[in-house]
Amino acid sequence: MINKDIYFIEENAGFEELTSESLKFASYLKKCGKKEIKIFLSSTFDFCAALFGAMMANTKAANIALFYSLKGRVIPTSSACTSASHAIGYAYEAIKFGQIDMMIAGGAEELCASEAYVFDTLYATSSKNNIPKATPSPFDKHRDGLVLGEGAGYLVLESEESMLARGAKPIAEVVGFGSTCDGTHITQPNKDTMKAAMLLALKDANLTPKDIAYINAHATATTLGDIAESKATNEVFGDDIAISSTKSYLGHTLGACGAQEAIFCIEMMNESKFYPTINLNEVDKECAKLNYLTSISEFGADYVMSNNFAFGGINTSLIFKKC
C-alpha cells in the first residue's frame, strides 16, 4: 500500500526518483499494519526474527527512507485519527523553520480486527450492515456511528527555494497548522479545544475566519463527535461556512484520513468544485447551524481548512492556499 502511493507521489511531484543523499530530505509517516495482533494470537513458536522489526512503530517510515535512501529525519507519528494530519503539520513546520528542504508526509491504515473490536465495544460503529450505501451519514439526524475503512495518502512538502531550483510546480501551499489536546478525557470530544486548534491554524496563517471558503470536517458520524465539531466550527466561522465530510465516501480510515482529506481539500479547491456529505438527508437539530453541503457546489476558494480530531483528545487543523 505505501510503496504504491509513493510511486504516485514521484510522478506528481515532478521527479523521476525519490532518492536523495541530502540530510534535508526526510519523512513523517503514520505507521500501519496488523503485525501487533500476532503477538496476542500466536504462540511463541510462530515468531520469527523479523517479527519485531515488522511491528515497530517506526518500521513503515524507516522502510520508505531505506527504499529511497533518505538521509534526513524519519519520524513516525502515532496519534490515532490525527496521525497523518500531524505528519503534514510537523513536516510543514520543519520546512517553515529551515530545518528540512523536502519531506514525505502522510499515513496509511490497514484494517485489523482488533481495531474493529475496540470501536464496537465503544458503540461507535454503524449497525446498518444491511444498507451499506446509507451509511456513514455525518451530521444526519439518523446517523448511528462510523464505518471503518482503510487506505493511504501522502504528500511531498517542499520549501519554495528547493521547488524553484528544480523547476517544480506546486499544487497548493500549506499556510497554517494548529494542534491542541483536550486534557480531559480519552474518548469524549471537547468543542473548546477543537475551536482552539482552528484558531491556532488561522493565527499561524495570518488569516481571519472570513478568508476560509470551505472546511473538510472530521465528522465521523458519531453522535457526540459531530455535535461538538459543529458547535466548535460555528463558534469560529459562524453560520455560513461551507462544510462537508468526505468520510461519507470512504469511511473512517483512521491514521490515513488526515492525509487523504488534505488531498481532497486541495483537489476541490483547485477545481473550484466542492463535494457534499452523502447520506445527509436531515441535519441533526443538535448540530450547530452551518452551510452543510448536500449537493456539488461550484465556487472559488483561495483558502480551505481540513480538520481532524482523535481519541486521546487530540485536535489538528490545517489550512491550504491555492497556488
PDB file of C-alpha atoms in Angstrom:
ATOM      1  CA  MET A   1       0.000   0.000   0.000  1.00  0.00           C
ATOM      2  CA  ILE A   2       2.675   2.508   0.988  1.00  0.00           C
ATOM      3  CA  ASN A   3       5.016   1.973  -1.942  1.00  0.00           C
ATOM      4  CA  LYS A   4       2.202   2.279  -4.491  1.00  0.00           C
ATOM      5  CA  ASP A   5       1.348   5.653  -3.012  1.00  0.00           C
ATOM      6  CA  ILE A   6       4.958   6.781  -3.052  1.00  0.00           C
ATOM      7  CA  TYR A   7       5.297   5.850  -6.721  1.00  0.00           C
ATOM      8  CA  PHE A   8       2.243   8.016  -7.378  1.00  0.00           C
ATOM      9  CA  ILE A   9       3.905  10.853  -5.484  1.00  0.00           C
ATOM     10  CA  GLU A  10       7.048  10.500  -7.600  1.00  0.00           C
ATOM     11  CA  GLU A  11       5.102  11.112 -10.779  1.00  0.00           C
ATOM     12  CA  ASN A  12       3.133  14.053  -9.420  1.00  0.00           C
ATOM     13  CA  ALA A  13       5.965  15.684  -7.501  1.00  0.00           C
ATOM     14  CA  GLY A  14       7.968  16.208 -10.673  1.00  0.00           C
ATOM     15  CA  PHE A  15      10.994  13.998 -10.155  1.00  0.00           C
ATOM     16  CA  GLU A  16      11.817  10.634 -11.633  1.00  0.00           C
ATOM     17  CA  GLU A  17      13.184   9.050  -8.467  1.00  0.00           C
ATOM     18  CA  LEU A  18      12.643   9.918  -4.831  1.00  0.00           C
ATOM     19  CA  THR A  19      16.261   9.364  -3.859  1.00  0.00           C
ATOM     20  CA  SER A  20      18.480  11.753  -2.006  1.00  0.00           C
ATOM     21  CA  GLU A  21      21.766  11.845  -0.193  1.00  0.00           C
ATOM     22  CA  SER A  22      20.723  15.137   1.367  1.00  0.00           C
ATOM     23  CA  LEU A  23      20.184  15.321   5.100  1.00  0.00           C
ATOM     24  CA  LYS A  24      17.302  17.649   4.329  1.00  0.00           C
ATOM     25  CA  PHE A  25      15.072  15.114   2.559  1.00  0.00           C
ATOM     26  CA  ALA A  26      13.058  13.168   5.095  1.00  0.00           C
ATOM     27  CA  SER A  27       9.761  11.569   6.025  1.00  0.00           C
ATOM     28  CA  TYR A  28       6.993  11.900   8.567  1.00  0.00           C
ATOM     29  CA  LEU A  29       4.746   8.858   8.242  1.00  0.00           C
ATOM     30  CA  LYS A  30       1.970   7.197  10.161  1.00  0.00           C
ATOM     31  CA  LYS A  31       2.600   3.526  10.871  1.00  0.00           C
ATOM     32  CA  CYS A  32       0.045   0.920   9.788  1.00  0.00           C
ATOM     33  CA  GLY A  33      -0.276  -2.838   9.875  1.00  0.00           C
ATOM     34  CA  LYS A  34      -1.511  -5.986  11.554  1.00  0.00           C
ATOM     35  CA  LYS A  35       1.708  -7.451  12.949  1.00  0.00           C
ATOM     36  CA  GLU A  36       0.991  -6.454  16.541  1.00  0.00           C
ATOM     37  CA  ILE A  37      -2.071  -8.688  16.757  1.00  0.00           C
ATOM     38  CA  LYS A  38       0.095 -11.728  16.005  1.00  0.00           C
ATOM     39  CA  ILE A  39       1.749 -11.297  19.378  1.00  0.00           C
ATOM     40  CA  PHE A  40      -1.581 -11.930  21.074  1.00  0.00           C
ATOM     41  CA  LEU A  41      -2.975 -14.637  18.815  1.00  0.00           C
ATOM     42  CA  SER A  42       0.091 -16.824  18.243  1.00  0.00           C
ATOM     43  CA  SER A  43       2.347 -18.989  20.312  1.00  0.00           C
ATOM     44  CA  THR A  44       5.995 -18.104  20.567  1.00  0.00           C
ATOM     45  CA  PHE A  45       6.750 -20.938  18.140  1.00  0.00           C
ATOM     46  CA  ASP A  46       5.191 -18.821  15.373  1.00  0.00           C
ATOM     47  CA  PHE A  47       7.530 -15.899  15.973  1.00  0.00           C
ATOM     48  CA  CYS A  48      10.469 -15.216  13.723  1.00  0.00           C
ATOM     49  CA  ALA A  49      13.430 -12.871  13.959  1.00  0.00           C
ATOM     50  CA  ALA A  50      11.784 -10.403  11.588  1.00  0.00           C
ATOM     51  CA  LEU A  51       8.556 -10.028  13.579  1.00  0.00           C
ATOM     52  CA  PHE A  52       9.839  -7.380  15.968  1.00  0.00           C
ATOM     53  CA  GLY A  53      11.177  -5.292  13.098  1.00  0.00           C
ATOM     54  CA  ALA A  54       7.861  -5.591  11.287  1.00  0.00           C
ATOM     55  CA  MET A  55       5.804  -4.338  14.226  1.00  0.00           C
ATOM     56  CA  MET A  56       7.950  -1.447  15.471  1.00  0.00           C
ATOM     57  CA  ALA A  57       6.223   1.933  15.427  1.00  0.00           C
ATOM     58  CA  ASN A  58       8.869   3.387  13.131  1.00  0.00           C
ATOM     59  CA  THR A  59       9.126   0.496  10.650  1.00  0.00           C
ATOM     60  CA  LYS A  60       6.976   1.871   7.836  1.00  0.00           C
ATOM     61  CA  ALA A  61       8.617   5.282   7.914  1.00  0.00           C
ATOM     62  CA  ALA A  62      12.045   3.659   8.078  1.00  0.00           C
ATOM     63  CA  ASN A  63      11.251   1.374   5.136  1.00  0.00           C
ATOM     64  CA  ILE A  64      10.421   4.372   2.952  1.00  0.00           C
ATOM     65  CA  ALA A  65      13.673   6.018   3.995  1.00  0.00           C
ATOM     66  CA  LEU A  66      15.633   2.847   3.222  1.00  0.00           C
ATOM     67  CA  PHE A  67      13.930   2.344  -0.130  1.00  0.00           C
ATOM     68  CA  TYR A  68      14.655   5.892  -1.283  1.00  0.00           C
ATOM     69  CA  SER A  69      17.933   6.453   0.606  1.00  0.00           C
ATOM     70  CA  LEU A  70      16.536   9.387   2.567  1.00  0.00           C
ATOM     71  CA  LYS A  71      19.161  10.792   4.927  1.00  0.00           C
ATOM     72  CA  GLY A  72      17.181  13.362   6.876  1.00  0.00           C
ATOM     73  CA  ARG A  73      14.696  12.936   9.707  1.00  0.00           C
ATOM     74  CA  VAL A  74      12.499   9.853   9.812  1.00  0.00           C
ATOM     75  CA  ILE A  75       9.755  10.327  12.373  1.00  0.00           C
ATOM     76  CA  PRO A  76       6.655   8.146  12.845  1.00  0.00           C
ATOM     77  CA  THR A  77       3.520   9.896  14.067  1.00  0.00           C
ATOM     78  CA  SER A  78       1.025   7.879  16.063  1.00  0.00           C
ATOM     79  CA  SER A  79      -1.891   9.928  17.343  1.00  0.00           C
ATOM     80  CA  ALA A  80      -4.873   7.871  16.187  1.00  0.00           C
ATOM     81  CA  CYS A  81      -7.090   9.785  13.737  1.00  0.00           C
ATOM     82  CA  THR A  82      -4.762  12.805  13.652  1.00  0.00           C
ATOM     83  CA  SER A  83      -1.631  10.798  12.792  1.00  0.00           C
ATOM     84  CA  ALA A  84      -1.466  11.851   9.131  1.00  0.00           C
ATOM     85  CA  SER A  85      -2.520  15.451   9.730  1.00  0.00           C
ATOM     86  CA  HIS A  86       0.109  15.688  12.458  1.00  0.00           C
ATOM     87  CA  ALA A  87       2.655  14.344   9.968  1.00  0.00           C
ATOM     88  CA  ILE A  88       1.746  17.065   7.473  1.00  0.00           C
ATOM     89  CA  GLY A  89       1.746  19.744  10.157  1.00  0.00           C
ATOM     90  CA  TYR A  90       5.105  18.739  11.593  1.00  0.00           C
ATOM     91  CA  ALA A  91       6.656  18.490   8.127  1.00  0.00           C
ATOM     92  CA  TYR A  92       5.306  21.956   7.324  1.00  0.00           C
ATOM     93  CA  GLU A  93       6.836  23.369  10.500  1.00  0.00           C
ATOM     94  CA  ALA A  94      10.203  21.695   9.878  1.00  0.00           C
ATOM     95  CA  ILE A  95      10.352  23.234   6.403  1.00  0.00           C
ATOM     96  CA  LYS A  96       8.992  26.587   7.556  1.00  0.00           C
ATOM     97  CA  PHE A  97      11.758  26.936  10.145  1.00  0.00           C
ATOM     98  CA  GLY A  98      14.512  25.901   7.746  1.00  0.00           C
ATOM     99  CA  GLN A  99      15.312  22.524   9.271  1.00  0.00           C
ATOM    100  CA  ILE A 100      14.412  20.456   6.183  1.00  0.00           C
ATOM    101  CA  ASP A 101      14.066  21.240   2.458  1.00  0.00           C
ATOM    102  CA  MET A 102      11.686  18.465   1.464  1.00  0.00           C
ATOM    103  CA  MET A 103       9.619  15.838   3.265  1.00  0.00           C
ATOM    104  CA  ILE A 104       7.248  12.994   2.521  1.00  0.00           C
ATOM    105  CA  ALA A 105       4.298  13.260   4.917  1.00  0.00           C
ATOM    106  CA  GLY A 106       1.158  11.208   5.284  1.00  0.00           C
ATOM    107  CA  GLY A 107      -0.255   7.997   6.626  1.00  0.00           C
ATOM    108  CA  ALA A 108      -1.635   4.566   5.871  1.00  0.00           C
ATOM    109  CA  GLU A 109      -4.039   2.282   7.670  1.00  0.00           C
ATOM    110  CA  GLU A 110      -4.571  -1.424   7.153  1.00  0.00           C
ATOM    111  CA  LEU A 111      -7.743  -2.507   8.886  1.00  0.00           C
ATOM    112  CA  CYS A 112      -7.271  -5.146  11.547  1.00  0.00           C
ATOM    113  CA  ALA A 113      -9.775  -6.998  13.666  1.00  0.00           C
ATOM    114  CA  SER A 114      -8.584  -5.535  16.949  1.00  0.00           C
ATOM    115  CA  GLU A 115      -9.477  -2.009  15.808  1.00  0.00           C
ATOM    116  CA  ALA A 116     -12.958  -3.138  14.777  1.00  0.00           C
ATOM    117  CA  TYR A 117     -13.452  -4.772  18.183  1.00  0.00           C
ATOM    118  CA  VAL A 118     -12.445  -1.598  20.001  1.00  0.00           C
ATOM    119  CA  PHE A 119     -14.897   0.611  18.131  1.00  0.00           C
ATOM    120  CA  ASP A 120     -17.673  -1.941  18.550  1.00  0.00           C
ATOM    121  CA  THR A 121     -17.177  -2.076  22.314  1.00  0.00           C
ATOM    122  CA  LEU A 122     -17.466   1.718  22.376  1.00  0.00           C
ATOM    123  CA  TYR A 123     -20.745   1.508  20.402  1.00  0.00           C
ATOM    124  CA  ALA A 124     -19.160   3.874  17.890  1.00  0.00           C
ATOM    125  CA  THR A 125     -19.725   1.866  14.704  1.00  0.00           C
ATOM    126  CA  SER A 126     -22.766   1.878  12.453  1.00  0.00           C
ATOM    127  CA  SER A 127     -25.223  -1.004  12.695  1.00  0.00           C
ATOM    128  CA  LYS A 128     -26.572  -0.563   9.159  1.00  0.00           C
ATOM    129  CA  ASN A 129     -24.777  -3.516   7.581  1.00  0.00           C
ATOM    130  CA  ASN A 130     -27.944  -4.377   5.670  1.00  0.00           C
ATOM    131  CA  ILE A 131     -27.969  -0.962   3.944  1.00  0.00           C
ATOM    132  CA  PRO A 132     -24.279  -0.132   3.449  1.00  0.00           C
ATOM    133  CA  LYS A 133     -24.942   2.602   0.880  1.00  0.00           C
ATOM    134  CA  ALA A 134     -26.883   4.578   3.500  1.00  0.00           C
ATOM    135  CA  THR A 135     -24.033   4.871   5.979  1.00  0.00           C
ATOM    136  CA  PRO A 136     -21.980   6.572   7.299  1.00  0.00           C
ATOM    137  CA  SER A 137     -24.135   9.682   7.459  1.00  0.00           C
ATOM    138  CA  PRO A 138     -22.229  12.513   9.189  1.00  0.00           C
ATOM    139  CA  PHE A 139     -24.345  15.270  10.771  1.00  0.00           C
ATOM    140  CA  ASP A 140     -27.574  13.426   9.904  1.00  0.00           C
ATOM    141  CA  LYS A 141     -30.327  13.083  12.464  1.00  0.00           C
ATOM    142  CA  HIS A 142     -30.397   9.315  11.986  1.00  0.00           C
ATOM    143  CA  ARG A 143     -26.637   8.653  11.966  1.00  0.00           C
ATOM    144  CA  ASP A 144     -25.628   5.740  14.140  1.00  0.00           C
ATOM    145  CA  GLY A 145     -21.855   5.608  14.003  1.00  0.00           C
ATOM    146  CA  LEU A 146     -18.763   5.374  11.877  1.00  0.00           C
ATOM    147  CA  VAL A 147     -17.757   2.875   9.211  1.00  0.00           C
ATOM    148  CA  LEU A 148     -14.118   1.784   9.325  1.00  0.00           C
ATOM    149  CA  GLY A 149     -12.080   1.997   6.143  1.00  0.00           C
ATOM    150  CA  GLU A 150      -8.503   1.528   5.056  1.00  0.00           C
ATOM    151  CA  GLY A 151      -6.205   3.305   2.662  1.00  0.00           C
ATOM    152  CA  ALA A 152      -3.245   5.636   2.366  1.00  0.00           C
ATOM    153  CA  GLY A 153      -2.364   9.183   1.427  1.00  0.00           C
ATOM    154  CA  TYR A 154       0.941  11.040   1.109  1.00  0.00           C
ATOM    155  CA  LEU A 155       2.122  14.488   0.143  1.00  0.00           C
ATOM    156  CA  VAL A 156       5.551  15.816  -0.746  1.00  0.00           C
ATOM    157  CA  LEU A 157       6.144  19.082   1.099  1.00  0.00           C
ATOM    158  CA  GLU A 158       8.961  21.284  -0.118  1.00  0.00           C
ATOM    159  CA  SER A 159      10.423  24.704   0.524  1.00  0.00           C
ATOM    160  CA  GLU A 160       9.835  27.351  -2.122  1.00  0.00           C
ATOM    161  CA  GLU A 161      13.578  27.695  -2.713  1.00  0.00           C
ATOM    162  CA  SER A 162      14.020  23.971  -3.348  1.00  0.00           C
ATOM    163  CA  MET A 163      10.946  23.803  -5.549  1.00  0.00           C
ATOM    164  CA  LEU A 164      12.027  26.715  -7.745  1.00  0.00           C
ATOM    165  CA  ALA A 165      15.554  25.337  -8.036  1.00  0.00           C
ATOM    166  CA  ARG A 166      14.302  22.180  -9.704  1.00  0.00           C
ATOM    167  CA  GLY A 167      11.550  23.879 -11.702  1.00  0.00           C
ATOM    168  CA  ALA A 168       8.649  22.136  -9.999  1.00  0.00           C
ATOM    169  CA  LYS A 169       5.089  23.447  -9.857  1.00  0.00           C
ATOM    170  CA  PRO A 170       3.174  23.350  -6.568  1.00  0.00           C
ATOM    171  CA  ILE A 171      -0.395  22.086  -6.318  1.00  0.00           C
ATOM    172  CA  ALA A 172      -1.063  24.102  -3.145  1.00  0.00           C
ATOM    173  CA  GLU A 173       0.679  25.765  -0.219  1.00  0.00           C
ATOM    174  CA  VAL A 174       0.381  24.775   3.432  1.00  0.00           C
ATOM    175  CA  VAL A 175      -0.012  28.063   5.282  1.00  0.00           C
ATOM    176  CA  GLY A 176      -1.451  27.167   8.675  1.00  0.00           C
ATOM    177  CA  PHE A 177      -1.319  24.425  11.280  1.00  0.00           C
ATOM    178  CA  GLY A 178      -2.835  24.209  14.731  1.00  0.00           C
ATOM    179  CA  SER A 179      -2.902  21.371  17.242  1.00  0.00           C
ATOM    180  CA  THR A 180      -4.311  21.067  20.752  1.00  0.00           C
ATOM    181  CA  CYS A 181      -5.123  18.438  23.361  1.00  0.00           C
ATOM    182  CA  ASP A 182      -8.321  18.327  25.411  1.00  0.00           C
ATOM    183  CA  GLY A 183      -6.550  17.214  28.561  1.00  0.00           C
ATOM    184  CA  THR A 184      -9.850  15.969  29.957  1.00  0.00           C
ATOM    185  CA  HIS A 185     -10.970  12.623  28.521  1.00  0.00           C
ATOM    186  CA  ILE A 186      -9.641   9.937  26.173  1.00  0.00           C
ATOM    187  CA  THR A 187     -12.813   9.490  24.084  1.00  0.00           C
ATOM    188  CA  GLN A 188     -15.226  12.345  24.879  1.00  0.00           C
ATOM    189  CA  PRO A 189     -14.874  15.285  22.433  1.00  0.00           C
ATOM    190  CA  ASN A 190     -14.336  18.830  23.662  1.00  0.00           C
ATOM    191  CA  LYS A 191     -15.568  21.652  21.442  1.00  0.00           C
ATOM    192  CA  ASP A 192     -13.432  24.289  23.147  1.00  0.00           C
ATOM    193  CA  THR A 193     -10.120  22.657  22.269  1.00  0.00           C
ATOM    194  CA  MET A 194     -11.393  21.826  18.770  1.00  0.00           C
ATOM    195  CA  LYS A 195     -12.116  25.521  18.405  1.00  0.00           C
ATOM    196  CA  ALA A 196      -8.678  26.399  19.774  1.00  0.00           C
ATOM    197  CA  ALA A 197      -6.950  24.245  17.129  1.00  0.00           C
ATOM    198  CA  MET A 198      -8.792  26.088  14.349  1.00  0.00           C
ATOM    199  CA  LEU A 199      -7.917  29.459  15.837  1.00  0.00           C
ATOM    200  CA  LEU A 200      -4.253  28.467  16.116  1.00  0.00           C
ATOM    201  CA  ALA A 201      -4.207  27.471  12.442  1.00  0.00           C
ATOM    202  CA  LEU A 202      -5.791  30.792  11.457  1.00  0.00           C
ATOM    203  CA  LYS A 203      -3.258  32.685  13.568  1.00  0.00           C
ATOM    204  CA  ASP A 204      -0.378  30.715  12.063  1.00  0.00           C
ATOM    205  CA  ALA A 205      -1.636  31.552   8.566  1.00  0.00           C
ATOM    206  CA  ASN A 206      -2.293  35.207   9.495  1.00  0.00           C
ATOM    207  CA  LEU A 207      -5.880  34.832   8.276  1.00  0.00           C
ATOM    208  CA  THR A 208      -9.354  35.635   9.565  1.00  0.00           C
ATOM    209  CA  PRO A 209     -12.296  33.196   9.573  1.00  0.00           C
ATOM    210  CA  LYS A 210     -13.792  35.054   6.603  1.00  0.00           C
ATOM    211  CA  ASP A 211     -10.781  34.077   4.476  1.00  0.00           C
ATOM    212  CA  ILE A 212     -11.677  30.371   4.640  1.00  0.00           C
ATOM    213  CA  ALA A 213     -14.112  29.311   1.907  1.00  0.00           C
ATOM    214  CA  TYR A 214     -14.598  25.651   2.796  1.00  0.00           C
ATOM    215  CA  ILE A 215     -13.940  23.197   5.634  1.00  0.00           C
ATOM    216  CA  ASN A 216     -13.491  19.464   5.319  1.00  0.00           C
ATOM    217  CA  ALA A 217     -14.912  18.225   8.600  1.00  0.00           C
ATOM    218  CA  HIS A 218     -13.587  15.304  10.608  1.00  0.00           C
ATOM    219  CA  ALA A 219     -17.250  14.276  11.104  1.00  0.00           C
ATOM    220  CA  THR A 220     -17.196  10.522  11.633  1.00  0.00           C
ATOM    221  CA  ALA A 221     -20.983  10.196  12.135  1.00  0.00           C
ATOM    222  CA  THR A 222     -20.783   9.569  15.867  1.00  0.00           C
ATOM    223  CA  THR A 223     -23.443  11.275  17.958  1.00  0.00           C
ATOM    224  CA  LEU A 224     -21.280  13.335  20.295  1.00  0.00           C
ATOM    225  CA  GLY A 225     -18.409  13.961  17.891  1.00  0.00           C
ATOM    226  CA  ASP A 226     -20.452  15.557  15.119  1.00  0.00           C
ATOM    227  CA  ILE A 227     -22.324  17.786  17.567  1.00  0.00           C
ATOM    228  CA  ALA A 228     -19.166  19.012  19.296  1.00  0.00           C
ATOM    229  CA  GLU A 229     -17.384  19.635  15.995  1.00  0.00           C
ATOM    230  CA  SER A 230     -20.309  21.549  14.510  1.00  0.00           C
ATOM    231  CA  LYS A 231     -20.532  23.799  17.567  1.00  0.00           C
ATOM    232  CA  ALA A 232     -16.793  24.458  17.595  1.00  0.00           C
ATOM    233  CA  THR A 233     -16.876  25.301  13.882  1.00  0.00           C
ATOM    234  CA  ASN A 234     -19.849  27.613  14.288  1.00  0.00           C
ATOM    235  CA  GLU A 235     -18.172  29.496  17.133  1.00  0.00           C
ATOM    236  CA  VAL A 236     -15.208  30.266  14.879  1.00  0.00           C
ATOM    237  CA  PHE A 237     -16.818  30.696  11.458  1.00  0.00           C
ATOM    238  CA  GLY A 238     -20.492  31.465  12.046  1.00  0.00           C
ATOM    239  CA  ASP A 239     -23.493  30.041  10.216  1.00  0.00           C
ATOM    240  CA  ASP A 240     -22.456  30.377   6.578  1.00  0.00           C
ATOM    241  CA  ILE A 241     -19.200  28.435   6.221  1.00  0.00           C
ATOM    242  CA  ALA A 242     -19.405  25.665   3.597  1.00  0.00           C
ATOM    243  CA  ILE A 243     -18.645  22.300   5.168  1.00  0.00           C
ATOM    244  CA  SER A 244     -18.803  18.624   4.243  1.00  0.00           C
ATOM    245  CA  SER A 245     -17.361  15.296   5.334  1.00  0.00           C
ATOM    246  CA  THR A 246     -15.538  13.122   2.809  1.00  0.00           C
ATOM    247  CA  LYS A 247     -15.699  10.252   5.308  1.00  0.00           C
ATOM    248  CA  SER A 248     -19.204   9.721   3.964  1.00  0.00           C
ATOM    249  CA  TYR A 249     -17.494   8.344   0.834  1.00  0.00           C
ATOM    250  CA  LEU A 250     -14.523   6.381   2.196  1.00  0.00           C
ATOM    251  CA  GLY A 251     -15.461   5.659   5.769  1.00  0.00           C
ATOM    252  CA  HIS A 252     -13.042   6.419   8.583  1.00  0.00           C
ATOM    253  CA  THR A 253      -9.518   5.451   7.541  1.00  0.00           C
ATOM    254  CA  LEU A 254      -8.113   6.343  10.961  1.00  0.00           C
ATOM    255  CA  GLY A 255      -4.378   7.049  10.657  1.00  0.00           C
ATOM    256  CA  ALA A 256      -4.684   7.777   6.937  1.00  0.00           C
ATOM    257  CA  CYS A 257      -7.682  10.119   6.973  1.00  0.00           C
ATOM    258  CA  GLY A 258      -5.772  13.339   7.659  1.00  0.00           C
ATOM    259  CA  ALA A 259      -3.650  12.982   4.522  1.00  0.00           C
ATOM    260  CA  GLN A 260      -6.468  11.718   2.328  1.00  0.00           C
ATOM    261  CA  GLU A 261      -8.732  14.582   3.352  1.00  0.00           C
ATOM    262  CA  ALA A 262      -5.952  17.115   2.839  1.00  0.00           C
ATOM    263  CA  ILE A 263      -5.613  15.828  -0.723  1.00  0.00           C
ATOM    264  CA  PHE A 264      -9.383  16.024  -1.245  1.00  0.00           C
ATOM    265  CA  CYS A 265      -9.384  19.615   0.032  1.00  0.00           C
ATOM    266  CA  ILE A 266      -6.595  20.621  -2.326  1.00  0.00           C
ATOM    267  CA  GLU A 267      -8.197  18.964  -5.349  1.00  0.00           C
ATOM    268  CA  MET A 268     -11.610  20.511  -4.645  1.00  0.00           C
ATOM    269  CA  MET A 269     -10.030  23.938  -4.132  1.00  0.00           C
ATOM    270  CA  ASN A 270      -8.086  23.696  -7.389  1.00  0.00           C
ATOM    271  CA  GLU A 271     -11.159  22.564  -9.329  1.00  0.00           C
ATOM    272  CA  SER A 272     -13.495  25.077  -7.604  1.00  0.00           C
ATOM    273  CA  LYS A 273     -15.880  22.173  -7.101  1.00  0.00           C
ATOM    274  CA  PHE A 274     -16.780  21.044  -3.589  1.00  0.00           C
ATOM    275  CA  TYR A 275     -18.400  17.721  -2.913  1.00  0.00           C
ATOM    276  CA  PRO A 276     -21.234  17.231  -0.422  1.00  0.00           C
ATOM    277  CA  THR A 277     -21.716  14.946   2.525  1.00  0.00           C
ATOM    278  CA  ILE A 278     -23.611  11.997   1.101  1.00  0.00           C
ATOM    279  CA  ASN A 279     -26.323  10.305   3.177  1.00  0.00           C
ATOM    280  CA  LEU A 280     -27.073  13.658   4.817  1.00  0.00           C
ATOM    281  CA  ASN A 281     -30.845  13.852   4.475  1.00  0.00           C
ATOM    282  CA  GLU A 282     -31.853  15.718   7.630  1.00  0.00           C
ATOM    283  CA  VAL A 283     -29.355  17.689   9.696  1.00  0.00           C
ATOM    284  CA  ASP A 284     -29.464  16.840  13.382  1.00  0.00           C
ATOM    285  CA  LYS A 285     -31.067  19.712  15.281  1.00  0.00           C
ATOM    286  CA  GLU A 286     -28.427  19.260  17.975  1.00  0.00           C
ATOM    287  CA  CYS A 287     -25.739  20.228  15.447  1.00  0.00           C
ATOM    288  CA  ALA A 288     -24.947  23.925  15.126  1.00  0.00           C
ATOM    289  CA  LYS A 289     -26.092  25.858  12.087  1.00  0.00           C
ATOM    290  CA  LEU A 290     -23.594  25.686   9.215  1.00  0.00           C
ATOM    291  CA  ASN A 291     -23.739  25.582   5.419  1.00  0.00           C
ATOM    292  CA  TYR A 292     -23.851  21.793   5.154  1.00  0.00           C
ATOM    293  CA  LEU A 293     -23.223  20.916   1.515  1.00  0.00           C
ATOM    294  CA  THR A 294     -25.783  18.387   0.249  1.00  0.00           C
ATOM    295  CA  SER A 295     -25.009  18.751  -3.456  1.00  0.00           C
ATOM    296  CA  ILE A 296     -21.933  19.565  -5.535  1.00  0.00           C
ATOM    297  CA  SER A 297     -21.191  23.276  -5.152  1.00  0.00           C
ATOM    298  CA  GLU A 298     -19.001  25.280  -7.500  1.00  0.00           C
ATOM    299  CA  PHE A 299     -17.326  28.391  -6.114  1.00  0.00           C
ATOM    300  CA  GLY A 300     -13.883  29.921  -5.961  1.00  0.00           C
ATOM    301  CA  ALA A 301     -11.708  29.412  -2.902  1.00  0.00           C
ATOM    302  CA  ASP A 302      -8.293  30.805  -2.049  1.00  0.00           C
ATOM    303  CA  TYR A 303      -8.076  29.019   1.312  1.00  0.00           C
ATOM    304  CA  VAL A 304      -9.555  25.786   2.649  1.00  0.00           C
ATOM    305  CA  MET A 305      -9.296  24.085   6.031  1.00  0.00           C
ATOM    306  CA  SER A 306      -9.092  20.399   6.915  1.00  0.00           C
ATOM    307  CA  ASN A 307      -9.843  19.330  10.493  1.00  0.00           C
ATOM    308  CA  ASN A 308      -9.188  16.073  12.320  1.00  0.00           C
ATOM    309  CA  PHE A 309      -9.957  15.091  15.905  1.00  0.00           C
ATOM    310  CA  ALA A 310      -8.673  11.933  17.578  1.00  0.00           C
ATOM    311  CA  PHE A 311      -9.111   9.725  20.604  1.00  0.00           C
ATOM    312  CA  GLY A 312      -6.828  10.977  23.308  1.00  0.00           C
ATOM    313  CA  GLY A 313      -8.404  14.397  22.910  1.00  0.00           C
ATOM    314  CA  ILE A 314      -6.016  15.369  20.119  1.00  0.00           C
ATOM    315  CA  ASN A 315      -7.094  18.015  17.610  1.00  0.00           C
ATOM    316  CA  THR A 316      -5.499  19.259  14.388  1.00  0.00           C
ATOM    317  CA  SER A 317      -6.356  21.907  11.845  1.00  0.00           C
ATOM    318  CA  LEU A 318      -4.573  22.506   8.522  1.00  0.00           C
ATOM    319  CA  ILE A 319      -5.026  25.414   6.099  1.00  0.00           C
ATOM    320  CA  PHE A 320      -4.142  25.209   2.410  1.00  0.00           C
ATOM    321  CA  LYS A 321      -3.738  28.086  -0.031  1.00  0.00           C
ATOM    322  CA  LYS A 322      -4.463  27.917  -3.742  1.00  0.00           C
ATOM    323  CA  CYS A 323      -1.390  28.440  -5.927  1.00  0.00           C
TER     324      CYS A 323
END
